[in-house]
Amino acid sequence: MGNNIEKGRIGVKHILFLQFIVVIYTASGVAGKLASGYEFLSAGFILFYGLEILILGIYALLWQQVIKRFDLSVAYANRSVALLWSVVWASLIFHETVTIKNLIGVAIVIAGTMIVNGEANE
């Protein structure tokens, strides 16, 4: 990926890399929710809470690389797509109901992210 992504040079592989890091970030929320299902300081709680901390540590290291290489506006715009991944995990893992309002909100966020990414390529 080089040291810096020049303006106008953000490709699909860069966006996929950003999304991979966002998925890692949202996995910490999944671990936290799983931890909440156990009694405080029980083995299950400690396991999932420890996993959450580990995931956040990995995310922090990767995020440092992102903000070093990407314009901050592009990096944070892509981070907002965490809402999409949160809805996906809520539905698939926790069998929560996804409403039309949820989907409309996620669509607006994705549209905004695409606009910011498109501006970065101009």
Tab-separated table of C-alpha atoms in Angstrom:
chain	number	residue	atom	x	y	z
A	1	MET	CA	0.000	0.000	0.000
A	2	GLY	CA	2.971	2.325	0.163
A	3	ASN	CA	3.552	5.052	2.701
A	4	ASN	CA	0.911	7.450	1.456
A	5	ILE	CA	-2.097	7.104	-0.783
A	6	GLU	CA	-1.994	10.014	-3.153
A	7	LYS	CA	-5.128	12.036	-3.722
A	8	GLY	CA	-7.095	10.461	-6.542
A	9	ARG	CA	-5.503	7.055	-6.058
A	10	ILE	CA	-7.964	5.333	-3.706
A	11	GLY	CA	-8.815	2.029	-5.293
A	12	VAL	CA	-11.052	-0.889	-4.473
A	13	LYS	CA	-8.270	-2.680	-2.577
A	14	HIS	CA	-7.849	0.371	-0.338
A	15	ILE	CA	-11.568	0.554	0.398
A	16	LEU	CA	-11.633	-3.197	1.110
A	17	PHE	CA	-8.693	-2.771	3.500
A	18	LEU	CA	-10.585	-0.014	5.321
A	19	GLN	CA	-13.695	-2.193	5.505
A	20	PHE	CA	-11.669	-5.126	6.851
A	21	ILE	CA	-10.499	-2.910	9.696
A	22	VAL	CA	-14.061	-1.707	10.322
A	23	VAL	CA	-15.206	-5.342	10.530
A	24	ILE	CA	-12.500	-5.980	13.124
A	25	TYR	CA	-13.725	-2.942	15.065
A	26	THR	CA	-17.336	-4.153	15.039
A	27	ALA	CA	-16.225	-7.611	16.172
A	28	SER	CA	-15.253	-5.979	19.472
A	29	GLY	CA	-18.881	-4.981	19.950
A	30	VAL	CA	-19.961	-8.561	19.289
A	31	ALA	CA	-17.513	-9.808	21.920
A	32	GLY	CA	-18.785	-7.185	24.361
A	33	LYS	CA	-22.398	-8.206	23.830
A	34	LEU	CA	-21.455	-11.863	24.287
A	35	ALA	CA	-19.648	-10.950	27.527
A	36	SER	CA	-22.781	-9.194	28.779
A	37	GLY	CA	-24.626	-12.510	28.669
A	38	TYR	CA	-22.491	-13.889	31.486
A	39	GLU	CA	-22.348	-13.078	35.177
A	40	PHE	CA	-19.737	-10.450	36.034
A	41	LEU	CA	-16.261	-12.017	36.467
A	42	SER	CA	-17.448	-15.493	35.482
A	43	ALA	CA	-15.249	-17.522	33.106
A	44	GLY	CA	-17.464	-16.659	30.117
A	45	PHE	CA	-17.457	-12.967	30.977
A	46	ILE	CA	-13.667	-12.874	31.338
A	47	LEU	CA	-13.197	-14.828	28.100
A	48	PHE	CA	-15.375	-12.552	25.970
A	49	TYR	CA	-14.302	-9.354	27.707
A	50	GLY	CA	-10.667	-10.348	27.189
A	51	LEU	CA	-11.444	-11.095	23.542
A	52	GLU	CA	-13.008	-7.649	23.210
A	53	ILE	CA	-9.869	-5.997	24.603
A	54	LEU	CA	-7.650	-8.083	22.296
A	55	ILE	CA	-9.739	-7.157	19.245
A	56	LEU	CA	-9.629	-3.464	20.195
A	57	GLY	CA	-5.835	-3.677	20.541
A	58	ILE	CA	-5.503	-5.190	17.068
A	59	TYR	CA	-7.880	-2.573	15.713
A	60	ALA	CA	-5.862	0.261	17.312
A	61	LEU	CA	-2.662	-0.945	15.661
A	62	LEU	CA	-4.327	-1.265	12.257
A	63	TRP	CA	-6.112	2.078	12.621
A	64	GLN	CA	-2.730	3.764	13.178
A	65	GLN	CA	-1.668	2.470	9.783
A	66	VAL	CA	-4.888	3.683	8.190
A	67	ILE	CA	-4.651	7.252	9.453
A	68	LYS	CA	-1.010	7.348	8.424
A	69	ARG	CA	-1.860	6.416	4.823
A	70	PHE	CA	-5.339	7.832	4.167
A	71	ASP	CA	-6.854	11.288	4.346
A	72	LEU	CA	-8.581	11.501	7.702
A	73	SER	CA	-11.909	12.410	6.077
A	74	VAL	CA	-11.805	9.226	3.968
A	75	ALA	CA	-10.756	7.030	6.888
A	76	TYR	CA	-13.510	8.276	9.191
A	77	ALA	CA	-16.155	8.201	6.466
A	78	ASN	CA	-15.396	4.521	5.919
A	79	ARG	CA	-15.437	3.886	9.657
A	80	SER	CA	-19.054	5.043	9.711
A	81	VAL	CA	-19.966	1.923	7.728
A	82	ALA	CA	-19.599	0.151	11.072
A	83	LEU	CA	-23.349	0.773	11.330
A	84	LEU	CA	-23.890	-1.637	8.436
A	85	TRP	CA	-21.739	-4.318	10.020
A	86	SER	CA	-23.466	-3.800	13.372
A	87	VAL	CA	-26.850	-4.418	11.749
A	88	VAL	CA	-25.478	-7.522	10.009
A	89	TRP	CA	-24.035	-8.936	13.256
A	90	ALA	CA	-27.197	-8.058	15.213
A	91	SER	CA	-29.281	-10.001	12.723
A	92	LEU	CA	-26.992	-12.966	12.040
A	93	ILE	CA	-25.473	-13.585	15.458
A	94	PHE	CA	-28.057	-12.240	17.904
A	95	HIS	CA	-31.183	-12.764	15.762
A	96	GLU	CA	-32.332	-9.196	16.390
A	97	THR	CA	-34.999	-7.650	14.184
A	98	VAL	CA	-33.817	-5.323	11.428
A	99	THR	CA	-36.383	-2.645	10.649
A	100	ILE	CA	-36.964	-0.572	7.546
A	101	LYS	CA	-35.740	2.465	9.512
A	102	ASN	CA	-32.481	0.598	10.240
A	103	LEU	CA	-32.018	-0.171	6.555
A	104	ILE	CA	-32.813	3.391	5.458
A	105	GLY	CA	-30.336	4.780	7.991
A	106	VAL	CA	-27.605	2.392	6.848
A	107	ALA	CA	-28.312	3.255	3.202
A	108	ILE	CA	-27.902	6.960	3.972
A	109	VAL	CA	-24.586	6.287	5.714
A	110	ILE	CA	-23.325	4.172	2.807
A	111	ALA	CA	-24.379	6.865	0.328
A	112	GLY	CA	-22.455	9.456	2.334
A	113	THR	CA	-19.395	7.219	2.465
A	114	MET	CA	-19.523	6.725	-1.300
A	115	ILE	CA	-19.746	10.477	-1.804
A	116	VAL	CA	-16.697	11.103	0.401
A	117	ASN	CA	-14.749	8.298	-1.303
A	118	GLY	CA	-15.739	9.657	-4.713
A	119	GLU	CA	-14.563	13.154	-3.778
A	120	ALA	CA	-11.219	11.710	-2.699
A	121	ASN	CA	-10.776	10.291	-6.203
A	122	GLU	CA	-11.433	13.627	-7.951
